[in-house]
PDB file of C-alpha atoms in Angstrom:
ATOM      1  CA  MET A   1    -211.534 113.685 -18.119  1.00 39.00           C
ATOM      2  CA  VAL A   2    -210.211 113.218 -14.115  1.00 48.00           C
ATOM      3  CA  THR A   3    -212.058 115.574 -12.339  1.00 54.00           C
ATOM      4  CA  LYS A   4    -210.620 117.415  -9.786  1.00 72.00           C
ATOM      5  CA  THR A   5    -212.003 116.709  -5.984  1.00 95.00           C
ATOM      6  CA  ARG A   6    -213.112 120.403  -4.701  1.00 97.00           C
ATOM      7  CA  GLY A   7    -214.252 120.743  -1.032  1.00 98.00           C
ATOM      8  CA  PHE A   8    -214.872 123.114   2.319  1.00 98.00           C
ATOM      9  CA  MET A   9    -213.150 123.132   5.345  1.00 98.00           C
ATOM     10  CA  THR A  10    -212.841 125.451   9.113  1.00 98.00           C
ATOM     11  CA  ILE A  11    -212.200 125.469  12.180  1.00 97.00           C
ATOM     12  CA  LEU A  12    -213.396 124.530  15.356  1.00 95.00           C
ATOM     13  CA  THR A  13    -211.649 125.152  18.857  1.00 91.00           C
ATOM     14  CA  GLY A  14    -213.713 125.309  21.077  1.00 87.00           C
ATOM     15  CA  ILE A  15    -217.209 124.652  22.111  1.00 89.00           C
ATOM     16  CA  TYR A  16    -218.287 128.817  22.586  1.00 89.00           C
ATOM     17  CA  SER A  17    -217.581 128.358  18.394  1.00 91.00           C
ATOM     18  CA  LEU A  18    -220.497 125.834  17.931  1.00 95.00           C
ATOM     19  CA  GLN A  19    -223.690 127.760  17.234  1.00 95.00           C
ATOM     20  CA  ASP A  20    -220.819 129.441  14.799  1.00 96.00           C
ATOM     21  CA  CYS A  21    -220.248 126.338  13.323  1.00 97.00           C
ATOM     22  CA  ILE A  22    -223.568 124.578  12.783  1.00 97.00           C
ATOM     23  CA  HIS A  23    -224.589 127.644  11.056  1.00 97.00           C
ATOM     24  CA  PHE A  24    -221.932 127.426   9.403  1.00 98.00           C
ATOM     25  CA  LEU A  25    -222.521 123.937   8.218  1.00 98.00           C
ATOM     26  CA  ALA A  26    -226.026 125.079   7.216  1.00 98.00           C
ATOM     27  CA  ALA A  27    -225.425 127.284   4.807  1.00 98.00           C
ATOM     28  CA  ILE A  28    -223.176 125.382   2.721  1.00 98.00           C
ATOM     29  CA  ARG A  29    -225.755 123.031   2.856  1.00 98.00           C
ATOM     30  CA  LYS A  30    -228.143 125.471   1.066  1.00 97.00           C
ATOM     31  CA  PHE A  31    -225.971 126.056  -1.831  1.00 98.00           C
ATOM     32  CA  HIS A  32    -223.236 123.062  -2.248  1.00 98.00           C
ATOM     33  CA  GLN A  33    -222.694 119.659  -1.768  1.00 96.00           C
ATOM     34  CA  GLU A  34    -218.625 119.110  -1.235  1.00 97.00           C
ATOM     35  CA  PRO A  35    -217.442 117.489   1.839  1.00 97.00           C
ATOM     36  CA  ILE A  36    -216.211 119.891   4.691  1.00 98.00           C
ATOM     37  CA  ILE A  37    -213.479 119.162   7.003  1.00 98.00           C
ATOM     38  CA  ILE A  38    -213.608 120.497  10.365  1.00 98.00           C
ATOM     39  CA  LEU A  39    -210.505 120.352  11.820  1.00 97.00           C
ATOM     40  CA  ILE A  40    -212.063 120.143  15.717  1.00 96.00           C
ATOM     41  CA  ASP A  41    -210.568 120.849  19.541  1.00 93.00           C
ATOM     42  CA  ARG A  42    -211.737 121.181  22.955  1.00 91.00           C
ATOM     43  CA  VAL A  43    -215.087 120.062  22.084  1.00 93.00           C
ATOM     44  CA  PRO A  44    -216.137 116.969  24.063  1.00 94.00           C
ATOM     45  CA  ARG A  45    -217.514 114.313  21.765  1.00 96.00           C
ATOM     46  CA  ILE A  46    -221.712 113.969  22.318  1.00 95.00           C
ATOM     47  CA  PHE A  47    -221.643 116.653  20.185  1.00 96.00           C
ATOM     48  CA  TYR A  48    -219.630 115.801  17.589  1.00 97.00           C
ATOM     49  CA  PRO A  49    -223.411 113.510  15.813  1.00 97.00           C
ATOM     50  CA  LEU A  50    -224.372 117.406  15.837  1.00 96.00           C
ATOM     51  CA  LEU A  51    -222.361 118.275  13.436  1.00 98.00           C
ATOM     52  CA  ARG A  52    -222.014 115.165  11.333  1.00 97.00           C
ATOM     53  CA  ALA A  53    -225.552 115.369  10.960  1.00 97.00           C
ATOM     54  CA  PHE A  54    -225.219 117.544   8.346  1.00 97.00           C
ATOM     55  CA  LYS A  55    -224.253 114.972   5.555  1.00 93.00           C
ATOM     56  CA  ASN A  56    -220.072 114.458   4.142  1.00 96.00           C
ATOM     57  CA  VAL A  57    -218.891 115.848   7.044  1.00 98.00           C
ATOM     58  CA  ILE A  58    -215.114 114.451   7.962  1.00 97.00           C
ATOM     59  CA  LEU A  59    -214.451 115.755  11.193  1.00 98.00           C
ATOM     60  CA  LYS A  60    -209.579 115.669  12.310  1.00 97.00           C
ATOM     61  CA  PRO A  61    -208.404 116.220  15.229  1.00 96.00           C
ATOM     62  CA  ALA A  62    -206.594 120.116  14.880  1.00 94.00           C
ATOM     63  CA  PRO A  63    -203.551 121.173  16.156  1.00 91.00           C
ATOM     64  CA  LYS A  64    -204.042 120.701  20.702  1.00 87.00           C
ATOM     65  CA  HIS A  65    -202.510 123.985  22.345  1.00 83.00           C
ATOM     66  CA  GLU A  66    -203.932 124.916  25.663  1.00 80.00           C
ATOM     67  CA  ASN A  67    -204.669 128.666  24.648  1.00 82.00           C
ATOM     68  CA  THR A  68    -208.180 128.319  22.286  1.00 78.00           C
ATOM     69  CA  VAL A  69    -206.812 131.072  19.839  1.00 83.00           C
ATOM     70  CA  LEU A  70    -203.506 129.607  19.221  1.00 89.00           C
ATOM     71  CA  ALA A  71    -204.867 126.498  18.929  1.00 87.00           C
ATOM     72  CA  SER A  72    -207.090 127.826  16.266  1.00 90.00           C
ATOM     73  CA  ARG A  73    -204.495 130.091  14.309  1.00 94.00           C
ATOM     74  CA  LEU A  74    -202.247 126.975  14.568  1.00 95.00           C
ATOM     75  CA  ALA A  75    -204.565 124.809  12.346  1.00 96.00           C
ATOM     76  CA  LYS A  76    -204.921 127.627   9.311  1.00 97.00           C
ATOM     77  CA  ILE A  77    -201.748 126.571   9.307  1.00 97.00           C
ATOM     78  CA  SER A  78    -201.656 123.510   8.917  1.00 97.00           C
ATOM     79  CA  LEU A  79    -204.642 124.004   6.494  1.00 98.00           C
ATOM     80  CA  PHE A  80    -202.477 122.321   2.888  1.00 98.00           C
ATOM     81  CA  THR A  81    -201.097 119.714   5.081  1.00 97.00           C
ATOM     82  CA  ALA A  82    -204.439 118.831   6.302  1.00 97.00           C
ATOM     83  CA  SER A  83    -206.770 119.335   3.507  1.00 97.00           C
ATOM     84  CA  GLU A  84    -208.003 115.906   1.113  1.00 96.00           C
ATOM     85  CA  PHE A  85    -209.240 118.111  -1.544  1.00 98.00           C
ATOM     86  CA  ASP A  86    -207.396 119.449  -5.144  1.00 97.00           C
ATOM     87  CA  LYS A  87    -209.403 122.779  -4.818  1.00 98.00           C
ATOM     88  CA  THR A  88    -210.119 123.528  -0.631  1.00 98.00           C
ATOM     89  CA  ILE A  89    -211.860 126.926   0.433  1.00 98.00           C
ATOM     90  CA  PHE A  90    -211.183 127.569   3.868  1.00 98.00           C
ATOM     91  CA  LEU A  91    -213.945 129.694   5.690  1.00 98.00           C
ATOM     92  CA  ASP A  92    -214.226 130.721   9.294  1.00 97.00           C
ATOM     93  CA  ALA A  93    -216.564 128.700  11.088  1.00 97.00           C
ATOM     94  CA  ASP A  94    -218.943 132.271  11.780  1.00 96.00           C
ATOM     95  CA  ILE A  95    -219.194 132.900   8.190  1.00 97.00           C
ATOM     96  CA  CYS A  96    -222.296 132.646   6.363  1.00 97.00           C
ATOM     97  CA  LEU A  97    -222.716 132.009   2.568  1.00 98.00           C
ATOM     98  CA  LEU A  98    -225.871 133.548   0.941  1.00 97.00           C
ATOM     99  CA  THR A  99    -225.428 132.534  -1.831  1.00 98.00           C
ATOM    100  CA  ASP A 100    -222.779 129.822  -4.451  1.00 98.00           C
ATOM    101  CA  ILE A 101    -219.533 130.378  -4.648  1.00 98.00           C
ATOM    102  CA  ASN A 102    -218.425 127.730  -8.052  1.00 98.00           C
ATOM    103  CA  ASP A 103    -216.801 130.290  -8.947  1.00 98.00           C
ATOM    104  CA  VAL A 104    -213.827 130.680  -6.442  1.00 98.00           C
ATOM    105  CA  PHE A 105    -213.328 127.039  -6.829  1.00 98.00           C
ATOM    106  CA  GLU A 106    -213.021 127.582 -11.189  1.00 98.00           C
ATOM    107  CA  ASP A 107    -210.772 130.503 -10.376  1.00 98.00           C
ATOM    108  CA  LEU A 108    -208.474 127.437  -8.755  1.00 98.00           C
ATOM    109  CA  ASP A 109    -207.689 126.157 -12.249  1.00 97.00           C
ATOM    110  CA  LYS A 110    -205.859 129.424 -13.061  1.00 97.00           C
ATOM    111  CA  PHE A 111    -204.653 130.783  -9.354  1.00 98.00           C
ATOM    112  CA  ASP A 112    -202.990 129.186  -6.431  1.00 98.00           C
ATOM    113  CA  LEU A 113    -205.078 131.105  -3.943  1.00 98.00           C
ATOM    114  CA  LEU A 114    -207.912 132.825  -3.600  1.00 98.00           C
ATOM    115  CA  LEU A 115    -207.851 136.117  -1.204  1.00 98.00           C
ATOM    116  CA  THR A 116    -209.768 139.065   0.038  1.00 97.00           C
ATOM    117  CA  LYS A 117    -208.088 142.208   1.641  1.00 96.00           C
ATOM    118  CA  ASP A 118    -208.099 142.782   5.175  1.00 94.00           C
ATOM    119  CA  VAL A 119    -210.736 146.202   6.515  1.00 93.00           C
ATOM    120  CA  GLN A 120    -207.325 147.681   6.692  1.00 91.00           C
ATOM    121  CA  PRO A 121    -205.323 145.971   4.139  1.00 95.00           C
ATOM    122  CA  VAL A 122    -201.858 148.072   4.258  1.00 95.00           C
ATOM    123  CA  ILE A 123    -198.846 145.932   5.856  1.00 95.00           C
ATOM    124  CA  ALA A 124    -197.185 149.044   7.246  1.00 94.00           C
ATOM    125  CA  LYS A 125    -201.221 150.728   9.643  1.00 95.00           C
ATOM    126  CA  ALA A 126    -201.869 147.934  10.566  1.00 94.00           C
ATOM    127  CA  THR A 127    -201.744 148.198  14.423  1.00 94.00           C
ATOM    128  CA  ASN A 128    -203.269 145.249  14.945  1.00 93.00           C
ATOM    129  CA  LEU A 129    -200.244 143.052  15.037  1.00 95.00           C
ATOM    130  CA  LEU A 130    -198.993 144.960  17.774  1.00 95.00           C
ATOM    131  CA  ARG A 131    -198.922 145.405  21.645  1.00 94.00           C
ATOM    132  CA  GLY A 132    -199.285 148.406  22.918  1.00 91.00           C
ATOM    133  CA  ASN A 133    -201.456 152.002  21.610  1.00 91.00           C
ATOM    134  CA  GLN A 134    -202.664 151.675  18.494  1.00 86.00           C
ATOM    135  CA  GLN A 135    -201.819 155.645  18.220  1.00 88.00           C
ATOM    136  CA  GLU A 136    -198.212 155.257  19.098  1.00 91.00           C
ATOM    137  CA  ASN A 137    -197.470 152.054  17.016  1.00 89.00           C
ATOM    138  CA  LEU A 138    -198.587 153.677  13.934  1.00 93.00           C
ATOM    139  CA  PRO A 139    -195.042 154.383  13.219  1.00 92.00           C
ATOM    140  CA  HIS A 140    -193.457 151.208  14.462  1.00 93.00           C
ATOM    141  CA  VAL A 141    -195.756 149.099  12.477  1.00 95.00           C
ATOM    142  CA  LEU A 142    -192.612 148.255  10.002  1.00 96.00           C
ATOM    143  CA  PRO A 143    -189.804 148.703  10.854  1.00 95.00           C
ATOM    144  CA  THR A 144    -191.031 146.078  14.225  1.00 95.00           C
ATOM    145  CA  LEU A 145    -192.220 143.233  11.705  1.00 96.00           C
ATOM    146  CA  GLN A 146    -189.095 143.691   9.168  1.00 96.00           C
ATOM    147  CA  ALA A 147    -186.763 143.667  12.476  1.00 96.00           C
ATOM    148  CA  LEU A 148    -188.113 140.530  13.479  1.00 96.00           C
ATOM    149  CA  GLY A 149    -187.671 138.909   9.810  1.00 96.00           C
ATOM    150  CA  LEU A 150    -190.438 139.551   7.796  1.00 97.00           C
ATOM    151  CA  PRO A 151    -190.278 140.292   4.573  1.00 97.00           C
ATOM    152  CA  LEU A 152    -192.528 143.338   3.939  1.00 96.00           C
ATOM    153  CA  GLN A 153    -192.406 146.460   2.211  1.00 95.00           C
ATOM    154  CA  GLU A 154    -194.705 149.068   2.222  1.00 95.00           C
ATOM    155  CA  ASP A 155    -196.912 148.051   0.022  1.00 94.00           C
ATOM    156  CA  SER A 156    -197.369 144.468   0.823  1.00 96.00           C
ATOM    157  CA  ILE A 157    -200.909 143.650   2.098  1.00 96.00           C
ATOM    158  CA  GLN A 158    -202.942 142.843   4.979  1.00 96.00           C
ATOM    159  CA  TYR A 159    -205.468 139.886   4.130  1.00 97.00           C
ATOM    160  CA  ASN A 160    -208.050 138.712   5.856  1.00 96.00           C
ATOM    161  CA  GLY A 161    -207.874 135.286   7.018  1.00 95.00           C
ATOM    162  CA  GLY A 162    -211.067 134.231   7.159  1.00 96.00           C
ATOM    163  CA  PHE A 163    -211.096 133.418   2.983  1.00 98.00           C
ATOM    164  CA  ILE A 164    -208.796 131.242   1.580  1.00 98.00           C
ATOM    165  CA  ALA A 165    -209.352 129.298  -0.751  1.00 98.00           C
ATOM    166  CA  PHE A 166    -206.161 127.225  -2.245  1.00 98.00           C
ATOM    167  CA  LYS A 167    -205.471 124.444  -4.603  1.00 97.00           C
ATOM    168  CA  LYS A 168    -202.909 121.755  -3.841  1.00 97.00           C
ATOM    169  CA  THR A 169    -199.913 122.215  -5.937  1.00 97.00           C
ATOM    170  CA  PRO A 170    -195.654 122.638  -4.878  1.00 97.00           C
ATOM    171  CA  THR A 171    -196.539 126.381  -4.790  1.00 98.00           C
ATOM    172  CA  THR A 172    -199.018 126.931  -2.266  1.00 98.00           C
ATOM    173  CA  GLN A 173    -197.435 123.517  -0.224  1.00 98.00           C
ATOM    174  CA  ASP A 174    -194.103 126.065   0.045  1.00 98.00           C
ATOM    175  CA  PHE A 175    -196.925 128.663   0.264  1.00 98.00           C
ATOM    176  CA  PHE A 176    -198.156 127.214   3.731  1.00 98.00           C
ATOM    177  CA  ALA A 177    -194.675 125.761   4.823  1.00 98.00           C
ATOM    178  CA  LYS A 178    -193.557 129.017   4.888  1.00 98.00           C
ATOM    179  CA  PHE A 179    -196.822 130.405   6.199  1.00 98.00           C
ATOM    180  CA  GLN A 180    -195.614 128.237   9.314  1.00 97.00           C
ATOM    181  CA  ASP A 181    -192.215 129.127   9.885  1.00 98.00           C
ATOM    182  CA  TYR A 182    -193.378 133.310  10.455  1.00 98.00           C
ATOM    183  CA  PHE A 183    -195.813 132.084  12.361  1.00 97.00           C
ATOM    184  CA  ASN A 184    -192.934 130.943  14.554  1.00 96.00           C
ATOM    185  CA  VAL A 185    -190.922 134.138  14.431  1.00 97.00           C
ATOM    186  CA  VAL A 186    -194.882 135.988  15.731  1.00 96.00           C
ATOM    187  CA  THR A 187    -194.692 133.207  18.520  1.00 94.00           C
ATOM    188  CA  LYS A 188    -191.034 133.559  19.989  1.00 95.00           C
ATOM    189  CA  ASN A 189    -191.568 137.048  19.867  1.00 96.00           C
ATOM    190  CA  GLN A 190    -195.217 137.616  22.335  1.00 91.00           C
ATOM    191  CA  ASP A 191    -193.676 140.665  23.994  1.00 92.00           C
ATOM    192  CA  LYS A 192    -193.702 142.717  21.028  1.00 94.00           C
ATOM    193  CA  LEU A 193    -196.420 141.163  19.041  1.00 94.00           C
ATOM    194  CA  LEU A 194    -200.040 139.755  19.051  1.00 93.00           C
ATOM    195  CA  LEU A 195    -200.909 136.225  18.814  1.00 92.00           C
ATOM    196  CA  ARG A 196    -201.795 137.348  15.063  1.00 94.00           C
ATOM    197  CA  ASP A 197    -201.565 135.678  11.999  1.00 95.00           C
ATOM    198  CA  GLN A 198    -202.130 138.483   8.970  1.00 96.00           C
ATOM    199  CA  GLY A 199    -198.155 139.590   9.253  1.00 96.00           C
ATOM    200  CA  ALA A 200    -196.729 136.284   8.863  1.00 97.00           C
ATOM    201  CA  PHE A 201    -199.929 135.290   6.102  1.00 98.00           C
ATOM    202  CA  ALA A 202    -198.560 138.162   3.880  1.00 97.00           C
ATOM    203  CA  ALA A 203    -194.421 137.457   4.490  1.00 98.00           C
ATOM    204  CA  ALA A 204    -195.484 133.849   3.612  1.00 98.00           C
ATOM    205  CA  ILE A 205    -197.313 135.727  -0.058  1.00 98.00           C
ATOM    206  CA  ALA A 206    -194.222 138.001  -0.422  1.00 97.00           C
ATOM    207  CA  SER A 207    -191.904 135.398   0.293  1.00 97.00           C
ATOM    208  CA  VAL A 208    -193.353 133.173  -2.632  1.00 98.00           C
ATOM    209  CA  LYS A 209    -195.088 134.780  -4.457  1.00 97.00           C
ATOM    210  CA  PRO A 210    -198.038 132.619  -5.725  1.00 98.00           C
ATOM    211  CA  LEU A 211    -200.157 133.278  -8.222  1.00 98.00           C
ATOM    212  CA  ILE A 212    -202.950 135.270  -6.502  1.00 98.00           C
ATOM    213  CA  LYS A 213    -206.315 136.907  -7.549  1.00 98.00           C
ATOM    214  CA  ILE A 214    -207.836 139.281  -4.707  1.00 98.00           C
ATOM    215  CA  LEU A 215    -211.317 139.312  -4.295  1.00 97.00           C
ATOM    216  CA  PRO A 216    -213.757 141.960  -3.627  1.00 95.00           C
ATOM    217  CA  ALA A 217    -215.526 142.090  -0.002  1.00 95.00           C
ATOM    218  CA  ASN A 218    -218.684 140.590  -1.478  1.00 96.00           C
ATOM    219  CA  TYR A 219    -216.794 137.684  -0.370  1.00 97.00           C
ATOM    220  CA  ASN A 220    -215.456 138.524   2.580  1.00 97.00           C
ATOM    221  CA  TYR A 221    -218.250 140.610   3.859  1.00 95.00           C
ATOM    222  CA  LEU A 222    -217.739 141.669   8.079  1.00 93.00           C
ATOM    223  CA  SER A 223    -220.324 143.258   8.507  1.00 85.00           C
ATOM    224  CA  LYS A 224    -218.724 145.203  12.050  1.00 85.00           C
ATOM    225  CA  TRP A 225    -217.201 147.299   9.421  1.00 85.00           C
ATOM    226  CA  LYS A 226    -220.259 147.488   6.448  1.00 83.00           C
ATOM    227  CA  ASP A 227    -219.004 151.577   6.739  1.00 83.00           C
ATOM    228  CA  SER A 228    -215.393 150.874   5.336  1.00 85.00           C
ATOM    229  CA  TYR A 229    -217.045 148.892   2.531  1.00 85.00           C
ATOM    230  CA  ASN A 230    -218.258 150.524  -0.763  1.00 86.00           C
ATOM    231  CA  ILE A 231    -219.724 147.336  -2.225  1.00 86.00           C
ATOM    232  CA  GLU A 232    -221.047 146.331  -6.141  1.00 86.00           C
ATOM    233  CA  GLY A 233    -223.283 143.941  -6.889  1.00 91.00           C
ATOM    234  CA  GLU A 234    -224.575 141.119  -4.196  1.00 93.00           C
ATOM    235  CA  ILE A 235    -222.801 139.858  -0.680  1.00 95.00           C
ATOM    236  CA  LYS A 236    -222.140 136.521  -1.203  1.00 97.00           C
ATOM    237  CA  VAL A 237    -220.121 135.700   2.216  1.00 97.00           C
ATOM    238  CA  LEU A 238    -221.482 136.978   4.870  1.00 97.00           C
ATOM    239  CA  HIS A 239    -219.053 137.082   8.010  1.00 96.00           C
ATOM    240  CA  CYS A 240    -220.249 137.201  11.080  1.00 93.00           C
ATOM    241  CA  THR A 241    -221.541 135.869  14.465  1.00 92.00           C
ATOM    242  CA  TYR A 242    -224.438 134.162  14.445  1.00 93.00           C
ATOM    243  CA  PRO A 243    -226.308 136.451  17.228  1.00 91.00           C
ATOM    244  CA  TYR A 244    -225.575 139.501  15.643  1.00 92.00           C
ATOM    245  CA  ARG A 245    -226.439 138.344  11.872  1.00 93.00           C
ATOM    246  CA  PRO A 246    -229.049 140.283   9.866  1.00 93.00           C
ATOM    247  CA  GLN A 247    -232.384 138.161   9.884  1.00 95.00           C
ATOM    248  CA  TYR A 248    -232.364 137.288   6.159  1.00 94.00           C
ATOM    249  CA  ALA A 249    -228.834 135.318   6.364  1.00 95.00           C
ATOM    250  CA  LYS A 250    -230.740 133.295   9.834  1.00 96.00           C
ATOM    251  CA  ASP A 251    -232.941 132.333   7.298  1.00 97.00           C
ATOM    252  CA  ILE A 252    -231.034 131.050   5.221  1.00 97.00           C
ATOM    253  CA  SER A 253    -229.568 128.708   7.106  1.00 97.00           C
ATOM    254  CA  ARG A 254    -232.840 128.428   9.130  1.00 96.00           C
ATOM    255  CA  SER A 255    -234.371 124.583   9.447  1.00 97.00           C
ATOM    256  CA  LEU A 256    -236.621 122.985  12.076  1.00 97.00           C
ATOM    257  CA  TYR A 257    -232.726 120.826  12.756  1.00 97.00           C
ATOM    258  CA  THR A 258    -231.152 124.935  13.516  1.00 97.00           C
ATOM    259  CA  LYS A 259    -234.385 126.243  15.576  1.00 96.00           C
ATOM    260  CA  ILE A 260    -234.307 123.110  17.620  1.00 96.00           C
ATOM    261  CA  PHE A 261    -230.457 123.475  17.867  1.00 95.00           C
ATOM    262  CA  ASP A 262    -230.865 127.129  18.996  1.00 93.00           C
ATOM    263  CA  GLN A 263    -233.369 126.628  22.067  1.00 93.00           C
ATOM    264  CA  LEU A 264    -230.984 123.796  23.693  1.00 91.00           C
ATOM    265  CA  ALA A 265    -227.741 125.440  22.847  1.00 90.00           C
ATOM    266  CA  GLN A 266    -229.250 129.025  25.308  1.00 87.00           C
ATOM    267  CA  LEU A 267    -229.658 125.547  27.873  1.00 88.00           C
ATOM    268  CA  PHE A 268    -226.395 124.006  27.441  1.00 84.00           C
ATOM    269  CA  LEU A 269    -223.611 126.054  25.531  1.00 86.00           C
ATOM    270  CA  PRO A 270    -221.547 128.692  26.612  1.00 79.00           C
ATOM    271  CA  ASN A 271    -222.486 132.519  25.496  1.00 71.00           C
ATOM    272  CA  GLN A 272    -220.403 133.003  22.428  1.00 62.00           C
ATOM    273  CA  VAL A 273    -220.845 136.648  22.725  1.00 60.00           C
ATOM    274  CA  THR A 274    -218.768 137.506  26.046  1.00 60.00           C
ATOM    275  CA  ASN A 275    -216.387 134.396  24.906  1.00 50.00           C
ATOM    276  CA  PRO A 276    -213.760 135.659  27.181  1.00 49.00           C
ATOM    277  CA  TRP A 277    -211.056 134.331  24.050  1.00 45.00           C
ATOM    278  CA  ARG A 278    -212.907 136.653  22.044  1.00 43.00           C
ATOM    279  CA  THR A 279    -210.102 139.590  23.509  1.00 43.00           C
ATOM    280  CA  LYS A 280    -207.381 137.980  23.068  1.00 41.00           C
TER     281      LYS A 280
END
């Protein structure tokens, strides 16, 4: 019997998220020993040993761009080609595992992709994708996206790209290729669209029609939007930047190493709460 390889991936483009990434690695290692690939850019090499202190961490260069937001989007599009695994779970670097998610790897035996919905799952109401006043944009979201060539409909879903589990198949290869094509549409129409990838992602889903499983918010719980959820059962994946993380989640990644890192981070890292790229 051939054992299929599996592993995790994340993206680190800029040192503002370095503290998040350190705690991300610590939380993964609390529950999993699979390799972790970090697509990295704009982080001084002097910090690389801090990441490699966790076992089986692989650093790969992320696509370069002076705009770290765009670099991060391009890195997400490159997940398929950058992954070394048969089964991959991509998580944003500001995510904290609260338990193991072996069930996600197991479900990839049956599905091409496992995803979670965005807090606003209706793509036709996704005013977050358009430039301008959100209330005024509401009736124009779907017509604008369709006019630019994205094959979206009233029932199209906006997924949260902070959690993407996929297996290596021709279908998922085609999906990521289409994702890139449609994101090129987004970047070419910055007068109308914000630099977000949800529209391109949903368009690739609509075009390729991979076999997907939509997981509940327990697998991508954004504490900022806690009032928007109706959660049943335990939260498995907490999506929250480290400074705003509740203490029970901080305890997951707490160790002598992370305590020392956090103390030193106050001296050598910029304040990620005031990261100017968060407003882009």
